Coordinates of C-alpha atoms and ligand atoms in Angstrom, one line a residue:
M4 CA 20.3 -2.0 21.1
T5 CA 18.2 0.9 20.1
A6 CA 16.7 0.6 16.6
E7 CA 17.3 3.0 13.8
I8 CA 14.2 4.6 12.6
L9 CA 12.9 3.8 9.1
D10 CA 11.7 7.3 8.2
G11 CA 8.8 6.9 5.8
K12 CA 8.1 10.5 5.7
A13 CA 11.5 11.4 4.4
A14 CA 11.6 8.5 2.0
A15 CA 8.2 9.4 0.7
L16 CA 9.3 12.9 0.1
R17 CA 12.2 11.6 -2.0
L18 CA 9.9 9.4 -4.0
Q19 CA 7.5 12.2 -4.6
Q20 CA 10.4 14.3 -5.9
T21 CA 11.4 11.5 -8.3
V22 CA 7.8 11.2 -9.5
G23 CA 7.5 15.0 -9.9
A24 CA 10.7 14.9 -12.0
G25 CA 9.2 12.0 -14.1
V26 CA 6.0 14.0 -14.7
A27 CA 8.0 17.1 -15.6
R28 CA 10.0 15.0 -18.1
R29 CA 6.8 13.9 -19.8
T30 CA 5.3 17.3 -20.0
G31 CA 8.7 18.9 -21.0
A32 CA 8.9 16.5 -23.9
G33 CA 5.4 17.6 -25.1
G34 CA 3.5 14.7 -23.4
R35 CA 0.5 15.0 -21.3
P36 CA 0.6 14.7 -17.5
P37 CA -0.6 11.4 -15.9
E38 CA -4.3 11.5 -14.9
L39 CA -5.8 9.5 -12.0
A40 CA -9.4 8.9 -11.2
V41 CA -10.0 8.6 -7.5
V42 CA -13.4 7.0 -6.6
L43 CA -14.7 7.4 -3.0
V44 CA -18.1 5.7 -2.1
G45 CA -19.7 6.9 1.1
E46 CA -18.3 8.8 4.0
N47 CA -16.0 6.5 5.9
P48 CA -13.9 9.0 7.9
A49 CA -10.6 7.2 7.5
S50 CA -11.1 6.7 3.7
Q51 CA -12.0 10.4 3.4
V52 CA -8.6 11.3 5.1
Y53 CA -6.6 8.9 2.8
V54 CA -8.4 10.1 -0.4
R55 CA -7.8 13.7 0.5
K56 CA -4.1 13.0 0.9
K57 CA -3.9 11.1 -2.3
R58 CA -5.6 13.9 -4.3
S59 CA -3.5 16.7 -2.8
Q60 CA -0.2 14.8 -3.3
C61 CA -1.2 14.2 -7.0
E62 CA -1.5 17.9 -7.4
E63 CA 1.9 18.5 -5.8
V64 CA 3.7 16.3 -8.3
G65 CA 1.7 17.4 -11.3
I66 CA -0.6 14.4 -11.7
V67 CA -4.1 15.4 -12.6
S68 CA -6.6 13.8 -10.2
H69 CA -10.3 13.5 -11.0
A70 CA -12.6 13.2 -7.9
H71 CA -15.6 10.8 -8.1
D72 CA -17.4 11.1 -4.8
L73 CA -20.5 8.9 -4.7
P74 CA -23.2 8.4 -2.1
A75 CA -23.0 5.4 0.2
D76 CA -26.3 3.9 -1.2
I77 CA -25.1 3.8 -4.8
E78 CA -26.0 0.7 -6.7
Q79 CA -23.3 -1.8 -7.7
E80 CA -24.3 -1.4 -11.4
T81 CA -23.8 2.4 -11.2
L82 CA -20.2 1.9 -9.9
L83 CA -19.5 -0.7 -12.5
A84 CA -20.7 1.7 -15.2
L85 CA -18.4 4.4 -13.9
V86 CA -15.5 1.9 -14.0
D87 CA -16.4 1.0 -17.6
E88 CA -16.4 4.7 -18.5
L89 CA -13.0 5.3 -16.9
N90 CA -11.6 2.2 -18.5
A91 CA -12.6 3.7 -21.9
A92 CA -11.4 7.2 -21.2
A93 CA -8.2 7.8 -23.2
N94 CA -6.9 10.5 -20.8
I95 CA -7.3 8.4 -17.7
D96 CA -4.1 6.4 -16.8
G97 CA -5.1 5.1 -13.3
I98 CA -8.3 4.2 -11.5
L99 CA -8.4 3.9 -7.8
V100 CA -11.5 2.8 -5.9
Q101 CA -10.9 3.4 -2.3
L102 CA -11.7 0.4 0.0
P103 CA -13.6 -0.6 1.9
L104 CA -16.8 -0.2 -0.1
P105 CA -20.2 -0.1 1.8
P106 CA -21.3 -3.6 3.0
H107 CA -24.0 -4.0 0.3
M108 CA -21.4 -3.8 -2.5
D109 CA -19.1 -6.5 -4.0
A110 CA -15.6 -5.0 -4.0
Q111 CA -14.0 -7.9 -5.8
Q112 CA -16.4 -7.5 -8.7
V113 CA -15.5 -3.8 -9.0
I114 CA -11.7 -4.6 -8.8
D115 CA -12.2 -7.3 -11.5
R116 CA -13.8 -4.7 -13.8
I117 CA -10.8 -2.3 -13.7
D118 CA -8.6 -2.5 -16.8
P119 CA -5.4 -4.2 -15.4
A120 CA -3.3 -1.5 -17.3
K121 CA -5.1 1.2 -15.2
D122 CA -5.1 -0.7 -11.9
V123 CA -2.7 1.5 -10.0
D124 CA -3.6 -0.3 -6.7
G125 CA -2.3 -3.6 -8.2
F126 CA -5.4 -5.4 -6.8
H127 CA -6.7 -6.9 -10.1
P128 CA -6.2 -10.7 -10.2
V129 CA -4.0 -10.3 -13.3
N130 CA -1.7 -8.0 -11.5
M131 CA -1.6 -10.1 -8.3
G132 CA -0.8 -13.0 -10.6
R133 CA 2.0 -11.1 -12.3
L134 CA 3.5 -10.2 -8.9
A135 CA 3.2 -13.9 -7.9
L136 CA 5.1 -14.8 -11.0
K137 CA 7.7 -12.1 -10.5
L138 CA 6.6 -10.4 -13.8
P139 CA 6.6 -6.6 -14.2
G140 CA 3.2 -4.8 -13.7
P141 CA 1.5 -2.6 -11.2
R142 CA 2.3 -3.6 -7.6
S143 CA 0.1 -2.9 -4.6
C144 CA 1.0 0.4 -3.0
T145 CA 1.6 -0.5 0.6
P146 CA 3.8 -3.6 0.0
R147 CA 5.7 -1.8 -2.9
G148 CA 6.1 1.2 -0.6
V149 CA 7.6 -1.1 2.2
M150 CA 10.1 -2.5 -0.3
T151 CA 11.1 0.9 -1.4
L152 CA 11.6 2.0 2.2
L153 CA 13.8 -1.0 3.0
E154 CA 15.8 -0.6 -0.2
D155 CA 16.3 3.1 0.5
A156 CA 17.8 2.2 3.9
G157 CA 20.2 -0.3 2.3
I158 CA 18.7 -3.3 4.1
V159 CA 19.7 -6.6 2.5
L160 CA 16.8 -9.1 2.4
A161 CA 18.1 -12.1 0.5
G162 CA 18.2 -15.1 2.8
K163 CA 16.4 -13.5 5.7
D164 CA 13.5 -15.2 7.5
A165 CA 10.5 -12.9 7.0
V166 CA 7.3 -13.2 9.0
I167 CA 4.1 -11.4 8.0
I168 CA 1.2 -11.1 10.4
G169 CA -2.0 -10.7 8.3
Q170 CA -3.3 -12.4 5.2
S171 CA -5.3 -9.6 3.6
N172 CA -5.4 -9.1 -0.2
I173 CA -4.3 -5.5 0.3
V174 CA -1.2 -6.1 2.4
G175 CA -0.4 -9.6 3.7
R176 CA -0.6 -11.6 0.5
P177 CA 1.2 -9.1 -1.9
M178 CA 3.7 -8.4 0.9
A179 CA 4.6 -12.1 1.1
M180 CA 5.1 -12.2 -2.7
E181 CA 7.3 -9.1 -2.6
L182 CA 9.5 -10.6 0.2
L183 CA 9.7 -13.9 -1.7
N184 CA 10.7 -12.1 -4.8
A185 CA 13.5 -10.4 -2.7
R186 CA 14.6 -14.0 -1.8
C187 CA 13.4 -14.1 1.8
T188 CA 12.0 -17.2 3.4
V189 CA 8.5 -16.1 4.1
T190 CA 5.9 -17.2 6.7
I191 CA 2.4 -15.7 6.7
C192 CA 0.6 -15.8 10.0
H193 CA -3.1 -15.2 10.7
S194 CA -5.7 -15.8 13.3
R195 CA -5.4 -19.6 13.1
T196 CA -1.6 -19.6 13.4
R197 CA -0.3 -21.7 16.2
D198 CA 2.3 -20.2 18.6
L199 CA 2.5 -16.8 16.8
E200 CA 4.9 -15.6 19.4
A201 CA 7.5 -18.2 18.5
K202 CA 7.2 -17.4 14.8
V203 CA 7.7 -13.7 15.5
R204 CA 10.7 -14.5 17.8
G205 CA 12.4 -16.2 14.8
A206 CA 11.8 -13.2 12.4
D207 CA 14.7 -11.3 10.9
V208 CA 12.1 -9.2 9.1
L209 CA 8.6 -8.7 10.7
V210 CA 5.7 -7.1 8.9
A211 CA 2.7 -6.5 11.2
A212 CA -0.6 -5.8 9.5
V213 CA -3.2 -6.9 12.1
G214 CA -5.2 -3.8 12.9
R215 CA -4.9 -4.1 16.7
P216 CA -2.9 -1.5 18.6
G217 CA 0.2 -2.9 20.4
F218 CA -0.6 -6.5 19.4
V219 CA 3.0 -7.4 18.9
Q220 CA 4.9 -7.2 22.2
G221 CA 8.3 -5.6 22.4
D222 CA 10.0 -8.6 23.9
W223 CA 8.9 -10.9 21.0
I224 CA 11.2 -9.0 18.7
K225 CA 14.5 -10.8 17.7
E226 CA 17.6 -8.7 18.4
G227 CA 18.5 -6.7 15.4
A228 CA 15.3 -7.5 13.5
V229 CA 13.7 -5.2 10.9
V230 CA 10.3 -4.3 12.1
V231 CA 7.7 -2.9 9.7
D232 CA 4.5 -1.7 11.3
V233 CA 1.6 -1.4 8.8
G234 CA -1.1 -0.8 11.5
I235 CA -2.7 2.6 11.8
N236 CA -5.0 2.4 14.8
R237 CA -6.8 5.4 16.2
L238 CA -6.8 5.2 20.1
E239 CA -9.6 6.6 22.2
S240 CA -7.3 9.5 23.1
G241 CA -7.3 10.3 19.4
K242 CA -3.6 9.4 19.0
L243 CA -2.5 7.0 16.3
A244 CA -0.7 3.7 17.2
G245 CA 0.7 0.9 15.3
D246 CA 0.3 -2.9 15.7
V247 CA 3.7 -3.1 17.5
D248 CA 4.6 -1.9 21.0
F249 CA 7.0 0.6 19.6
D250 CA 8.9 1.6 22.8
G251 CA 9.5 -2.1 23.7
A252 CA 10.4 -3.2 20.2
R253 CA 12.7 -0.3 19.7
Q254 CA 15.0 -1.7 22.5
R255 CA 15.6 -4.9 20.5
A256 CA 15.1 -4.2 16.8
G257 CA 17.8 -3.1 14.4
W258 CA 15.3 -1.0 12.3
I259 CA 11.8 0.0 13.0
T260 CA 9.0 2.1 11.3
P261 CA 7.2 4.6 13.5
V262 CA 3.4 5.2 13.4
P263 CA 2.6 7.7 12.1
G264 CA 5.5 8.6 9.7
G265 CA 6.5 5.1 8.6
V266 CA 4.6 3.0 6.1
G267 CA 1.6 5.4 5.7
P268 CA 3.4 8.1 3.7
M269 CA 5.1 5.4 1.5
T270 CA 1.7 4.0 0.5
V271 CA 0.5 7.4 -0.8
A272 CA 3.8 8.2 -2.6
T273 CA 3.8 4.8 -4.2
L274 CA 0.4 5.5 -5.7
L275 CA 1.9 8.5 -7.4
A276 CA 4.8 6.3 -8.7
N277 CA 2.3 3.6 -10.0
T278 CA 0.2 6.3 -11.7
L279 CA 3.3 7.7 -13.5
D280 CA 4.3 4.2 -14.4
A281 CA 0.8 3.5 -15.9
A282 CA 1.0 6.7 -17.9
D283 CA 4.5 5.9 -19.2
A284 CA 3.4 2.4 -20.1
R285 CA 0.1 3.4 -21.8
D286 CA 1.4 6.5 -23.5
P287 CA 5.2 6.7 -23.7
V288 CA 6.9 10.0 -24.3
Y289 CA 10.3 9.7 -25.9
Ligands
GUN4 N1 -7.9 0.9 1.6 C1 -6.8 0.7 2.5 N2 -5.7 0.7 1.8 C2 -6.0 0.9 0.5 C3 -5.2 1.0 -0.7 O1 -4.0 0.9 -0.8 N3 -6.0 1.2 -1.9 C4 -7.3 1.3 -1.9 N4 -7.9 1.5 -3.0 N5 -8.1 1.2 -0.8 C5 -7.4 1.0 0.4

């Protein structure tokens, strides 16, 4: 079997167009465009790339983005004061603080400070809780983007055995909730998991979010499985590689995401969707 490719680039483009149309509907009805504050602390090269993409794609769909680039040695209180200011700003619909923050900072305290209604990352405990309870609210961009990608491909999830490798707050945990809400039977694996290979071998749906290139071997993949690779690892050669041995896994999977061009573009497009949703919820235009 050779897997079909889950083309995140194409699906992200479709989502961008939908968001663009939603923004145009707002402005065409006399409303204001959504506005997103994008906060970047320090000069982490990967974060700089992601933030640049987020800002430029906002512009493409008509979302106004406000750049807040802060030095790496900024004090926690200064960042908290900026979040307070953005929470109070009537024109700001979404606040995104790019992670990771420098090691001297407390990221959770910053996330906790963001108004849940403006939390377009879906990282605030209130929004994670709403997801866990299957209530509507902002949903984290990468897991929501993965769900959109699978829905777009017409993949049926109810009743499937899903295995997630990784227990991070950004991907693993909200991804588990998303798949549970889609009525999968979910296993979350992590560094203390016993016999990871056997668990992966049983997965109808596998989501790998480990951060180690080629960590999942191709022959671990169940025939016909859906393989979602969240890893974006820069190799010494400069090339990008996922967490899954793509060439090996492709021989066995039914569906597979490439890296690059799989989950990455969906994360960014989902941020746009979350920002439009936040604007529509805060300031509806009829
Ligand atoms: N760092 C890695 N992924 C993300 C994300 O989705 N949002 C933010 N704010 N930071 C990240």
